Tab-separated table of C-alpha atoms and ligand atoms in Angstrom:
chain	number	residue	atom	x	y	z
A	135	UNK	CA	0.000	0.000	0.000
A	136	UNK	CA	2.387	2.551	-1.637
A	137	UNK	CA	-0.046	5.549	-2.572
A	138	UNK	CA	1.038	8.728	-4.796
A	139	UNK	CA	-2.436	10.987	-4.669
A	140	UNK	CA	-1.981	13.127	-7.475
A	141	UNK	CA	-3.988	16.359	-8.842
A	142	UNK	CA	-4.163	19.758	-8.583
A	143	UNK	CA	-4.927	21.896	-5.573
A	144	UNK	CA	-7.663	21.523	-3.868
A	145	UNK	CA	-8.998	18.243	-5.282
A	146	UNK	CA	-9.151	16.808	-2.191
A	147	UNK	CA	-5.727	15.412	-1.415
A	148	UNK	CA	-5.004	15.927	2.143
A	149	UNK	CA	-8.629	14.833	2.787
A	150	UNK	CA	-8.254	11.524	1.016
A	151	UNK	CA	-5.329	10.875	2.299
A	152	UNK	CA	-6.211	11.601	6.286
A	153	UNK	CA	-9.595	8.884	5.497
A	154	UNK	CA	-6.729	6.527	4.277
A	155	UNK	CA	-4.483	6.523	7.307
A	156	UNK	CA	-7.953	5.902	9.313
A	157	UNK	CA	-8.805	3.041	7.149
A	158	UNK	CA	-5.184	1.231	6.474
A	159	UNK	CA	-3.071	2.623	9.440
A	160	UNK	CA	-0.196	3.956	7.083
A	161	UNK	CA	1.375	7.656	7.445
A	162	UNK	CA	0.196	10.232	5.263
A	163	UNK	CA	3.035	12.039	4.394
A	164	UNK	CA	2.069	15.608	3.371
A	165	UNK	CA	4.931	17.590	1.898
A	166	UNK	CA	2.989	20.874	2.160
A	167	UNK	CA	2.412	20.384	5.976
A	168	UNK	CA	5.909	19.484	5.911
A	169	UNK	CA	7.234	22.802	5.322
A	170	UNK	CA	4.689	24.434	6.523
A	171	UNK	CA	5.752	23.172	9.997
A	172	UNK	CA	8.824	24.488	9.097
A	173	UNK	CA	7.758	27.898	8.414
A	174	UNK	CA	5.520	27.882	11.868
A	175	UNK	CA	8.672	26.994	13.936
A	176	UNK	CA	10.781	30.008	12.176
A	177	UNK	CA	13.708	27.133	11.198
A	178	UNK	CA	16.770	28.000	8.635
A	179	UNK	CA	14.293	25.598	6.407
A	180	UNK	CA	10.799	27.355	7.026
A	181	UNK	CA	12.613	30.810	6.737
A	182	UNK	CA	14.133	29.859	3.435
A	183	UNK	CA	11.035	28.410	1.940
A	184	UNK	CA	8.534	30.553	3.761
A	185	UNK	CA	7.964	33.165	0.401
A	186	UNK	CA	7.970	30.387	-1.872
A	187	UNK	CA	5.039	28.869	0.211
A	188	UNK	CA	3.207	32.311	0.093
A	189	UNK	CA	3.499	32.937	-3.941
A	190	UNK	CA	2.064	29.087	-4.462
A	191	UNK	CA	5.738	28.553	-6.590
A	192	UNK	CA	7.403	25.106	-6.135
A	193	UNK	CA	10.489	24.437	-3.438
A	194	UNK	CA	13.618	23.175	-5.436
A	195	UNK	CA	13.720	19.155	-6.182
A	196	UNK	CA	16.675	18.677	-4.563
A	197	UNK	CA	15.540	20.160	-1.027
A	198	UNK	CA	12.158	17.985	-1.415
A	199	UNK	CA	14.105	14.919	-2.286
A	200	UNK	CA	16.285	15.621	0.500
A	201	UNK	CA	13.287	15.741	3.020
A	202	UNK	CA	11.115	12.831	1.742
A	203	UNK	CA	13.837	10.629	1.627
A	204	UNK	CA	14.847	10.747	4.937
A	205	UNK	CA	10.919	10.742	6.209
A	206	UNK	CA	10.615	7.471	4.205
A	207	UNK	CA	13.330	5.764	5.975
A	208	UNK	CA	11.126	6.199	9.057
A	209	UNK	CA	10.620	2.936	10.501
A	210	UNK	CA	6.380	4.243	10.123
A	211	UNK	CA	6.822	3.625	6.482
A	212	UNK	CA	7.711	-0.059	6.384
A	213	UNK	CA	4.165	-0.956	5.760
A	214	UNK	CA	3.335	1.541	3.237
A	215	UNK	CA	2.454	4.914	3.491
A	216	UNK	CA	0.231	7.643	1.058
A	217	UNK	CA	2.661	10.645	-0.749
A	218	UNK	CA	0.219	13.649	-0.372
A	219	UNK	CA	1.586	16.884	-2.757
A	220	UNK	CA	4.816	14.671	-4.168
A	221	UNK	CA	6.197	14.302	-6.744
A	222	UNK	CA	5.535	17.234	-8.704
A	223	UNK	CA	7.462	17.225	-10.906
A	224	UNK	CA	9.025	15.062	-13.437
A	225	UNK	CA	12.743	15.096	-11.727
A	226	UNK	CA	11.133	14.458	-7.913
A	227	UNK	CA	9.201	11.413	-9.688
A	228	UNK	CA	12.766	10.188	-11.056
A	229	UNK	CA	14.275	10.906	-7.829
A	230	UNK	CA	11.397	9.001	-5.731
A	231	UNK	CA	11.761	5.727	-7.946
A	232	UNK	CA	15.984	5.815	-7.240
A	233	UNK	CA	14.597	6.199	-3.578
A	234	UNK	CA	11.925	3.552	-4.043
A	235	UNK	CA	14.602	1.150	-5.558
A	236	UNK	CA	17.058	1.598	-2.506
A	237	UNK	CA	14.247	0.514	-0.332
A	238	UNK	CA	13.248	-3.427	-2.046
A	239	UNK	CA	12.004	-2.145	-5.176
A	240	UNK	CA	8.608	-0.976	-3.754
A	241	UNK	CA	5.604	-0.428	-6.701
A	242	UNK	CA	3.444	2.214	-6.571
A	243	UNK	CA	-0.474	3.224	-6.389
A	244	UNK	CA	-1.039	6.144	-8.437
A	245	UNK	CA	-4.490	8.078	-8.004
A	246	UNK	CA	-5.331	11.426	-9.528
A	247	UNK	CA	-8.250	13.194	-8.560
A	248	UNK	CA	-9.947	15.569	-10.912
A	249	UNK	CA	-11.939	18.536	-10.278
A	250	UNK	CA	-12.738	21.242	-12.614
A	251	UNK	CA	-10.968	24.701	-11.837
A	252	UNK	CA	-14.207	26.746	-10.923
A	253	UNK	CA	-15.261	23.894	-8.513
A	254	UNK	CA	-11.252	24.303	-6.899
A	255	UNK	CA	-11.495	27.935	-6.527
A	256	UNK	CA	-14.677	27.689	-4.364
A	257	UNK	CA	-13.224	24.940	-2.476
A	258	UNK	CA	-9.963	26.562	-1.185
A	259	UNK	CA	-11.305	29.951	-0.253
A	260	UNK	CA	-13.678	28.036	1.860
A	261	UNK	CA	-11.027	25.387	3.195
A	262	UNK	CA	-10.144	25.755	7.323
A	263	UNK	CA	-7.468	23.237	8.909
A	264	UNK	CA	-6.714	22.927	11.673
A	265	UNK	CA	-3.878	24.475	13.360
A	266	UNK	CA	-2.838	21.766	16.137
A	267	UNK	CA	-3.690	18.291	13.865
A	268	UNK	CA	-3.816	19.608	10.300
A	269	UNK	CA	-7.869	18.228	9.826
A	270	UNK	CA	-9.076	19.814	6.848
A	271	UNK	CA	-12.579	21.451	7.188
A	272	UNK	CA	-14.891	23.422	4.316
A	273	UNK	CA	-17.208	25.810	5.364
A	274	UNK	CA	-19.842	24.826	2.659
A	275	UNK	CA	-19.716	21.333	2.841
A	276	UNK	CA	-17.608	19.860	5.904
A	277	UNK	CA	-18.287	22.884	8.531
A	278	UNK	CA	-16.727	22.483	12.057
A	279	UNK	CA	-19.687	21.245	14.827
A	280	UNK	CA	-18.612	24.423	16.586
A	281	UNK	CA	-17.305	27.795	14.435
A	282	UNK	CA	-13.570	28.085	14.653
A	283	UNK	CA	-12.632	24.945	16.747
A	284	UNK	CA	-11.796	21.254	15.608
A	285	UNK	CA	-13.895	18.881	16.329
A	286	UNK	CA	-11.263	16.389	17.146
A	287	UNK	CA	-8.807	17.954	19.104
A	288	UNK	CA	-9.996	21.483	19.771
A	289	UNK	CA	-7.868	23.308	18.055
A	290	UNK	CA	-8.078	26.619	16.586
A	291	UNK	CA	-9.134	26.409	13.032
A	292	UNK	CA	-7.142	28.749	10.356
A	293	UNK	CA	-7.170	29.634	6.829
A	294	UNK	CA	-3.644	29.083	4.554
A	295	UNK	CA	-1.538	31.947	3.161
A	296	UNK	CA	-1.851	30.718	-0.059
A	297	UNK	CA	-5.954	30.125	-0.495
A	298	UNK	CA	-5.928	33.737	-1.618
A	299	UNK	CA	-7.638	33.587	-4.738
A	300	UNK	CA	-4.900	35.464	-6.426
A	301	UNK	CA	-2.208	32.786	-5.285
A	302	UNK	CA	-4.927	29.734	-5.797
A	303	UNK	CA	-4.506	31.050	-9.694
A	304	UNK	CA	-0.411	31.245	-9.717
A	305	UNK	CA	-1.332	27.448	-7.657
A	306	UNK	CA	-3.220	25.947	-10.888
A	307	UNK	CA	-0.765	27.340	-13.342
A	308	UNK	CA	2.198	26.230	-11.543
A	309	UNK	CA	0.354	22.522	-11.326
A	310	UNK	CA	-0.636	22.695	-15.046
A	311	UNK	CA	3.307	23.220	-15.970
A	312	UNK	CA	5.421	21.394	-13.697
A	313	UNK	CA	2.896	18.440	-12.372
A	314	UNK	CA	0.316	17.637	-14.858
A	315	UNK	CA	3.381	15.748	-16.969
A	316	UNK	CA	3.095	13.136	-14.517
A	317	UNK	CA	0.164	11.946	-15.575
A	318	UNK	CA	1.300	10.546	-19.373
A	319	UNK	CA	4.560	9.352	-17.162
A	320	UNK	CA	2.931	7.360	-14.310
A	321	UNK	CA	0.349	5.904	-17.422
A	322	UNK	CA	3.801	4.994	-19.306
A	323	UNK	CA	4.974	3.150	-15.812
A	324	UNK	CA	1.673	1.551	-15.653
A	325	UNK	CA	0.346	2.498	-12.195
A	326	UNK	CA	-1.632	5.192	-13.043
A	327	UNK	CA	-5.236	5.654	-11.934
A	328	UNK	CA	-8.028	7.878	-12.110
A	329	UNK	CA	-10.966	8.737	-9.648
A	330	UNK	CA	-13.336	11.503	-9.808
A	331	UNK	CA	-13.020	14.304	-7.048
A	332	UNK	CA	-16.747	16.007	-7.643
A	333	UNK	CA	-18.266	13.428	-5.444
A	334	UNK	CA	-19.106	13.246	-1.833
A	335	UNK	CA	-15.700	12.709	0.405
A	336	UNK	CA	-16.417	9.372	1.216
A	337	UNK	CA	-17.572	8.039	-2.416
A	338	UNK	CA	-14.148	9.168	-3.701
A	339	UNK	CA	-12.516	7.253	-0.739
A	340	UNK	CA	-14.311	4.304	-1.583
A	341	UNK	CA	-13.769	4.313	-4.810
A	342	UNK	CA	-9.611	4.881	-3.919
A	343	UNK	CA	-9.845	1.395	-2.013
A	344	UNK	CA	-12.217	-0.573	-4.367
A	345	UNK	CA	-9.244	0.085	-7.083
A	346	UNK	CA	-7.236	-1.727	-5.217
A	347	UNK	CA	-9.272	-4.351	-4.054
A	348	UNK	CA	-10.086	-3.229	-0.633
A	349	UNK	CA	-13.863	-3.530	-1.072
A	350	UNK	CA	-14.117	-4.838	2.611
A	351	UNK	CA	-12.849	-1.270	4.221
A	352	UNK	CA	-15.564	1.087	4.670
A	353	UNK	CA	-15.067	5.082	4.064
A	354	UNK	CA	-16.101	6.470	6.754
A	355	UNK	CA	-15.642	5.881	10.453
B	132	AP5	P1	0.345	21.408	-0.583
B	132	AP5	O1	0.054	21.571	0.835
B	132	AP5	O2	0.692	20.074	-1.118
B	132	AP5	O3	-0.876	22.065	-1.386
B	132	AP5	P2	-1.622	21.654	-2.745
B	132	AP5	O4	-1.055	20.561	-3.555
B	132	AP5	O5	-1.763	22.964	-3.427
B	132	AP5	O6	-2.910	21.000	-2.293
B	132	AP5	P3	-3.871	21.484	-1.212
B	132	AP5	O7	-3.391	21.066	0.125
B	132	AP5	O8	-4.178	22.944	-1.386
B	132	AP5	O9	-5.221	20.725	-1.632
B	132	AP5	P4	-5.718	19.224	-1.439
B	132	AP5	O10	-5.792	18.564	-2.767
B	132	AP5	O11	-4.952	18.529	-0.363
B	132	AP5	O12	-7.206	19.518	-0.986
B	132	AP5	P5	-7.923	19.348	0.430
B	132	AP5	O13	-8.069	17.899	0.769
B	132	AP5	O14	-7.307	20.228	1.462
B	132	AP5	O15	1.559	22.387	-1.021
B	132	AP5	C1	1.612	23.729	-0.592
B	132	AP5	C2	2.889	24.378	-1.111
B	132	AP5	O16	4.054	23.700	-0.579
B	132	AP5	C3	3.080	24.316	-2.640
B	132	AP5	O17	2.402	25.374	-3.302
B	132	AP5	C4	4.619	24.440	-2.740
B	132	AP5	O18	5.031	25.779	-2.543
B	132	AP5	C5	5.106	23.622	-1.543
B	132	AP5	N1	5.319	22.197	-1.881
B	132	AP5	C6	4.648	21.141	-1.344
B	132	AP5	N2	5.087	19.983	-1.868
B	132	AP5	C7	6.059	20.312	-2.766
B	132	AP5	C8	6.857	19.549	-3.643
B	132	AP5	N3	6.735	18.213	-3.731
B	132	AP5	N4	7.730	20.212	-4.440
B	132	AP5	C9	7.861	21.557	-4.377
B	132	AP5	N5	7.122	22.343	-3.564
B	132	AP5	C10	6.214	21.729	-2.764
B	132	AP5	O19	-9.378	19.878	0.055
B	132	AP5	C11	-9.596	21.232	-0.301
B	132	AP5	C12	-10.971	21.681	0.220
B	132	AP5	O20	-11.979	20.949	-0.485
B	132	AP5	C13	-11.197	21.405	1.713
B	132	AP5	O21	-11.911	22.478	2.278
B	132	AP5	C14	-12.027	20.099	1.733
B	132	AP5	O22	-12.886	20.041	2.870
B	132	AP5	C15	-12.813	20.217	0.434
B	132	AP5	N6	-13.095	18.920	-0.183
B	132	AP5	C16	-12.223	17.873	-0.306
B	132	AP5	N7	-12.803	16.847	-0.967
B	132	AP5	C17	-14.065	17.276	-1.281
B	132	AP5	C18	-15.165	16.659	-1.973
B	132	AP5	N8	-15.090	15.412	-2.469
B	132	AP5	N9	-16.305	17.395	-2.124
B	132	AP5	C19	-16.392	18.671	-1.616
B	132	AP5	N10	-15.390	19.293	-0.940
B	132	AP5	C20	-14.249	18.606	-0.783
C-alpha cells in the first residue's frame, strides 16, 4: 500500500489521504504540511522556503528529495504509506523511484483526482485546517460542529496563506506546468489511476480502495 495521490490543488488530497491513514493505518506524508511546519517553527528551512510557500511557486527538487527521503526511511513507512503533494514534478518522480529502488524495489499506487478549476477555486477559499492536527474542514460542505474549533482535538481552526484567490490562480498554473506531466509518465509506468473528485468525500474514498481491491474497508468511520 504505496499511494502517490496526485492532482491539482484543492482536489481533495489531504482529505483523502487523512480517510486513508484511518482506514489502512499507514502515514500520510504531506509535503505541504511538511514545510509548513517548518515555516511555523521560524527554522533556517521554514525561513528559506517561507515566500515560496506564500506565492504558491514550487520548493527546489533537490531540497524535497532531500526531506522525503529521509521521512521514508522512518521505521512508520515499512508498511506503506500515502505521498500527499509529491512528486511534482518530473525530476522528484525520477528521484522518488531511485529512492523507491534503494528501499526493495517498492511499486506504486497512483491516483489522480480531478476537479474542474471553478469547482477548486470555491473549495480553497472556503477550506479551514486545523492548526494543532492539520484536519481539513470546508465551510460549505464539511463545517466544524462548533465555528472556529476542531472537532477532534480542539484546536483553533485557520485559513492558509496561499488560499488567496490570487495565489490559488499562480497554484493551478504552476500545477498545469510542472505536475500535470506526470500523468502521461505514471500511465507509461503503468500504475496510473483515475478517480473523480466532484463526489461526496467518502464516495471518492471508496472508490480509492475498491481500485485496489479493498472492497471490505468502509469510508467512513
Ligand atoms: P500542498 O500543501 O501540497 O498544497 P496543494 O497541492 O496545493 O494541495 P492542497 O493542500 O491545497 O489541496 P488538497 O488537494 O490537499 O485539498 P484538500 O483535501 O485540502 O503544497 C503547498 C505548497 O508547498 C506548494 O504550493 C509548494 O510551494 C510547496 N510544496 C509542497 N510539496 C512540494 C513539492 N513536492 N515540491 C515543491 N514544492 C512543494 O481539500 C480542499 C478543500 O476541499 C477542503 O476544504 C475540503 O474540505 C474540500 N473537499 C475535499 N474533498 C471534497 C469533496 N469530495 N467534495 C467537496 N469538498 C471537498
Amino acid at each position: 500500500m504505496y499511494y502517490v495521490l496526485l492532482g491539482p490543488p484543492g482536489v481533495g488530497k489531504g482529505t483523502q489521504a487523512q480517510l486513508l491513514v484511518k482506514k489502512l493505518g499507514i502515514p500520510q506524508i504531506s509535503t505541504g504540511d511538511m514545510l509548513r511546519a517548518e515555516v511555523k517553527q521560524k527554522t533556517p528551512l521554514g525561513k528559506r522556503v517561507r515566500q515560496i510557500l506564500e506565492k504558491g511557486e514550487l520548493v527546489s527538487d533537490d531540497l524535497m528529495l532531500k526531506i522525503v527521503e529521509e521521512r521514508l526511511k522512518k521505521p512508520d513507512c515499512t508498511r506503506g504509506f500515502i505521498l500527499d503533494g509529491f512528486p511534482r514534478t518530473i525530476p522528484q518522480a525520477e528521484g522518488l523511484k531511485g529512492i523507491l529502488q534503494k528501499l526493495n524495489g517498492i511499486t506504486l499506487r497512483v491516483v489522480e483526482i480531478s476537479v474542474p478549476d471553478e469547482e477548486i477555486v470555491a473549495r480553497l477559499t472556503n477550506r479551514r485546517i486545523c492548526s494543532q492536527c492539520q484536519k481539513v474542514y470546508n465551510l460549505l460542505l464539511a463545517a466544524p460542529k462548533v465555528a472556529g474549533i476542531c472537532d477532534e482535538c480542539g484546536g483553533a481552526l485557520i485559513q492558509r496563506k496561499d488560499d488567496r484567490e490570487d495565489v490559488i490562480k499562480n497554484r493551478l498554473m504552476v500545477y498545469r506546468k510542472q505536475t500535470k506531466p506526470l500523468i502521461e509518465y505514471y500511465k507509461k509506468e503503468g500504475v496510473y489511476q483515475a478517480v473523480n473528485g466532484l463526489q461526496p468525500i467518502e464516495t471518492v474514498c471508496r472508490q480509492i480502495l475498491q481500485m485496489h481491491g479493498m472492497n471490505g474497508l468502509k469510508a467512513s468511520g
